[in-house]
Short mmCIF file of C-alpha atoms in Angstrom, two decimals:
data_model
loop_
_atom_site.label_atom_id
_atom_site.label_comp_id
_atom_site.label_asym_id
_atom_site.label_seq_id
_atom_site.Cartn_x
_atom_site.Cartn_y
_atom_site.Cartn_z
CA UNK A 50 3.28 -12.53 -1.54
CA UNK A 51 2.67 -13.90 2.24
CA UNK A 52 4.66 -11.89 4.94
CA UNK A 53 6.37 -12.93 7.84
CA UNK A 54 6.95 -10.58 10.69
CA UNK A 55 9.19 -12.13 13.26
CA UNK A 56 9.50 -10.33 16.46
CA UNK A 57 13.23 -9.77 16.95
CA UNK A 58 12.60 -8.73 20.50
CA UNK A 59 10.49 -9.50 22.82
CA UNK A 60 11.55 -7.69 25.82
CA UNK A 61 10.85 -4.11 24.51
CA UNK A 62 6.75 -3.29 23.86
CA UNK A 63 7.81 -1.41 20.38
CA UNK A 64 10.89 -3.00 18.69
CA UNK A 65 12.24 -3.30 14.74
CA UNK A 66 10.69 -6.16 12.46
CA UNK A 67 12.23 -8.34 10.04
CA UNK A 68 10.60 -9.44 6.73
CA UNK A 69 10.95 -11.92 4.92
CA UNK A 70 9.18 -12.54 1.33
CA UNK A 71 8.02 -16.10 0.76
CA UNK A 72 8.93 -17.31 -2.54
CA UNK A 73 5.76 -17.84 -5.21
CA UNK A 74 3.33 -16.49 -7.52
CA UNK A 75 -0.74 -14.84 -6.24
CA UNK A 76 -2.86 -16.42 -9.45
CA UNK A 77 -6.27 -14.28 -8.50
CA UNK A 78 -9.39 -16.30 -8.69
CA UNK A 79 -11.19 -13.21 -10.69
CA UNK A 80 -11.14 -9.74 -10.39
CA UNK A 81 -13.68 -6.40 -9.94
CA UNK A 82 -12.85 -3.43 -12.55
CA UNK A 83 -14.10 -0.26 -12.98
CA UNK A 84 -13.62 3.89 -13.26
CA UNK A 85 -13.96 6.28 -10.46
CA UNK A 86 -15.42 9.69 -11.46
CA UNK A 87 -16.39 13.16 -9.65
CA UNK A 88 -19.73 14.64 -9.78
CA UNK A 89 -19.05 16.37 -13.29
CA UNK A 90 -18.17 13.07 -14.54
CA UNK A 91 -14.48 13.79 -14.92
CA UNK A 92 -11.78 11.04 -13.93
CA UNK A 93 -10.76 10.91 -10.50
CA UNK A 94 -7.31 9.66 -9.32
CA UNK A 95 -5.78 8.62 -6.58
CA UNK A 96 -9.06 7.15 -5.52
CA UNK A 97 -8.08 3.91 -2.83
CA UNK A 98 -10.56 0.84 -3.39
CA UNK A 99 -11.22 -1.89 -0.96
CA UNK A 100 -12.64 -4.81 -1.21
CA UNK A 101 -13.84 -6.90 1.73
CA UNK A 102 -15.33 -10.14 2.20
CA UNK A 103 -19.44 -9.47 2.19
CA UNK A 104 -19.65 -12.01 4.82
CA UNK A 105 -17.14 -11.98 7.20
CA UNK A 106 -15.89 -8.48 6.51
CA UNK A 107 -12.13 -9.10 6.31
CA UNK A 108 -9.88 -7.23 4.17
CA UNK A 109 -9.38 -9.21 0.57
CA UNK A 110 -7.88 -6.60 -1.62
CA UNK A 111 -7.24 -2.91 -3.01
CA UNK A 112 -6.00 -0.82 -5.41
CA UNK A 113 -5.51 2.85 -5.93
CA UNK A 114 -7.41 4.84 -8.98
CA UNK A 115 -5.03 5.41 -11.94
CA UNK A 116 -3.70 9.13 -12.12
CA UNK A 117 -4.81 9.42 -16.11
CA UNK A 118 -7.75 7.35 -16.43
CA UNK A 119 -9.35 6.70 -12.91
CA UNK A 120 -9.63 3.04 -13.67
CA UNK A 121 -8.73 0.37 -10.94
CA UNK A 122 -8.93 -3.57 -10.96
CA UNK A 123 -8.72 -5.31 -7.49
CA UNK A 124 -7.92 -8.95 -7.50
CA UNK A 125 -8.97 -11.41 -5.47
CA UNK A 126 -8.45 -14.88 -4.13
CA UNK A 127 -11.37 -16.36 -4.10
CA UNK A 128 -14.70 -16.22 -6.08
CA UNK A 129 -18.09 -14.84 -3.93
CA UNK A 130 -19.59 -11.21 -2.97
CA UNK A 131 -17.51 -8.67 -1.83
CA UNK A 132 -17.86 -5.05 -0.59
CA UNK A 133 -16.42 -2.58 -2.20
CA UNK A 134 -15.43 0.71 -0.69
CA UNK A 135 -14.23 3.86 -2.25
CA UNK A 136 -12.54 6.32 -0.33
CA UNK A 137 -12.13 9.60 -2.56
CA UNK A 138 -8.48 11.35 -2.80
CA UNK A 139 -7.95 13.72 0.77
CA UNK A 140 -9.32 16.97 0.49
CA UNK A 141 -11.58 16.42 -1.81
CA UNK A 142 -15.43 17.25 -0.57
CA UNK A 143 -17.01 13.63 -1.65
CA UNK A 144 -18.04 11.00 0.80
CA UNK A 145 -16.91 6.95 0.71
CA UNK A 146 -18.86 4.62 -1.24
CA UNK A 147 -20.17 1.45 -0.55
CA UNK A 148 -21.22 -1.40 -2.98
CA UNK A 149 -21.54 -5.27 -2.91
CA UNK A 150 -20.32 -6.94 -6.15
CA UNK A 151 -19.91 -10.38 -7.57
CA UNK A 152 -16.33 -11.33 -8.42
CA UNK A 153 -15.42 -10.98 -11.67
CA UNK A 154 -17.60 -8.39 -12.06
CA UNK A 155 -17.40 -4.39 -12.91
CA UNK A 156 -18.58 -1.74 -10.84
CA UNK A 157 -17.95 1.97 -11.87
CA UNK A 158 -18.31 4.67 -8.61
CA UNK A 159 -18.98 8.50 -9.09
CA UNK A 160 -18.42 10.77 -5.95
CA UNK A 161 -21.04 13.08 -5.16
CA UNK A 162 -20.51 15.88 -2.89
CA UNK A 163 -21.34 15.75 0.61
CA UNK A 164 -22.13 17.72 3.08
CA UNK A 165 -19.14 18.80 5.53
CA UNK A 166 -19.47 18.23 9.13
CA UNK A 167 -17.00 20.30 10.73
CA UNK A 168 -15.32 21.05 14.12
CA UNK A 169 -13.01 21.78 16.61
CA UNK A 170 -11.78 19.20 19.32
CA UNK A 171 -10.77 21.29 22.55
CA UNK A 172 -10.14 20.58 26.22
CA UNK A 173 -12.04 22.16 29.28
CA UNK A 174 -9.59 24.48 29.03
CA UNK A 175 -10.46 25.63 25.41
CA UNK A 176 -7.09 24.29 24.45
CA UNK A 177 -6.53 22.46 20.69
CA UNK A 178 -6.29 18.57 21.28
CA UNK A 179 -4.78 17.02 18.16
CA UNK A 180 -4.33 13.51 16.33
CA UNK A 181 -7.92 12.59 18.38
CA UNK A 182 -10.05 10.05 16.76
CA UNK A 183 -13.58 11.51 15.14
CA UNK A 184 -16.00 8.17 14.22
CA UNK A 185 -19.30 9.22 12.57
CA UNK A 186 -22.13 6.53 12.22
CA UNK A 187 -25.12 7.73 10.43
CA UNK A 188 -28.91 5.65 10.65
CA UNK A 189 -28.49 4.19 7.63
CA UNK A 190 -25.54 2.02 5.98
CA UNK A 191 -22.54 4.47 6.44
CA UNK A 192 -20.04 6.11 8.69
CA UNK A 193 -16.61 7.44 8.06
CA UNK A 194 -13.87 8.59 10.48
CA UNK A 195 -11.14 10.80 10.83
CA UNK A 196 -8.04 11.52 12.78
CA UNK A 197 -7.90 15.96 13.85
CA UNK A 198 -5.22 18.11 12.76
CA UNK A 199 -2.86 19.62 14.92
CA UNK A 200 -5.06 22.52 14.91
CA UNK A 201 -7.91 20.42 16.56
CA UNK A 202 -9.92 21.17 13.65
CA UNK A 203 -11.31 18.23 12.01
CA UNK A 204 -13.22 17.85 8.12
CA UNK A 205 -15.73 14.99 7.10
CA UNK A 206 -17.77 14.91 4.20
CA UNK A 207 -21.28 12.85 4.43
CA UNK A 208 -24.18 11.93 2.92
CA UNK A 209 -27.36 13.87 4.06
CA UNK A 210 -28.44 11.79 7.26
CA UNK A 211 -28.55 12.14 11.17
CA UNK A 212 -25.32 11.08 13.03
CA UNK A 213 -23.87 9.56 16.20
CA UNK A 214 -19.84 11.52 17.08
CA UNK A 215 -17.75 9.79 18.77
CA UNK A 216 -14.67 11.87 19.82
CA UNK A 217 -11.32 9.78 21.44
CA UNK A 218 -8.23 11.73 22.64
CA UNK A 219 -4.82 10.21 21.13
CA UNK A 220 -3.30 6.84 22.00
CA UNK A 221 -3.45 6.39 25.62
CA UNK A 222 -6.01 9.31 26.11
CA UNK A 223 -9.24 9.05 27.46
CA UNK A 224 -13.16 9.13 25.53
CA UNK A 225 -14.01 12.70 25.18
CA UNK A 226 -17.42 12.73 23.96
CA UNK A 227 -20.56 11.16 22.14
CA UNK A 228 -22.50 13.60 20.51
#
């Protein structure tokens, strides 16, 4: 269903929002199935799927992996090519996937282990910055990102390739570093 936000107000930068569900029915134009595995071929849950326009890139559906049987169907509105992206279940030490598939078509995904890249985000002062923003674009057809813990340590797992870091402080801090 469509959702409204309606600013209720304006004078404050960060205020409460009221929803409101428009009446009707989402008939899906077709739909892209399939079953996420690990690397030993075993199902893997909790799996999110997203599916983006191959074109223009904006969001056009998702689902999450089934807990028992790792399957997932995301529909969509509209026939065409879409991307589909598989982000594995947090913690786990696979990288995202990337595919472009027809509509109303199937495309299984199984993780394979990456490698970890793996760090600590500190001031001048040696001290712990968390919730900063780690971006990771590699040469070819991939990047992933990560917020830091409260540690400062940080976790991403990638496919074997060479890497641009970008490090950004929390909301309203500064650009720390491009490594």
């Amino acid at each position: 269903c469509p959702l409204i936000v309606t600013n209720t107000n304006s004078a404050t930068a960060s205020n409460e929002a009221d929803f409101e569900i428009i009446p009707g029915t989402f008939t899906p134009a077709c739909s892209i199935t399939g079953d996420v595995t690990d690397h030993f071929s075993a199902t893997l849950s909790d799996t999110i799927v997203v599916a983006l326009d191959s074109l223009t890139g904006l969001f056009a559906g998702s689902d999450v992996a089934a807990a028992i049987s790792g399957s997932y169907s995301v529909d969509l509105g509209a026939t065409g090519s879409y991307r589909l992206l598989f982000f594995p279940p947090q913690g786990q030490p696979y990288y995202q996937g990337s595919y472009i598939v027809a509509c109303a078509g199937t495309q299984d995904h199984q993780f394979t282990t990456g490698l970890e890249l793996s760090g600590l985000v500190e001031s001048d002062t040696a001290a712990p910055i968390p919730n900063a923003w780690i971006g990771v674009a590699g040469t070819g057809d991939f990047g992933d990102d990560a917020l830091n813990f409260a540690s400062g340590d940080f976790s991403i797992f990638l496919p074997p390739d060479s890497y641009e870091v970008q490090v950004v402080g929390p909301v309203g801090g500064r650009h720390i570093s491009t490594i």
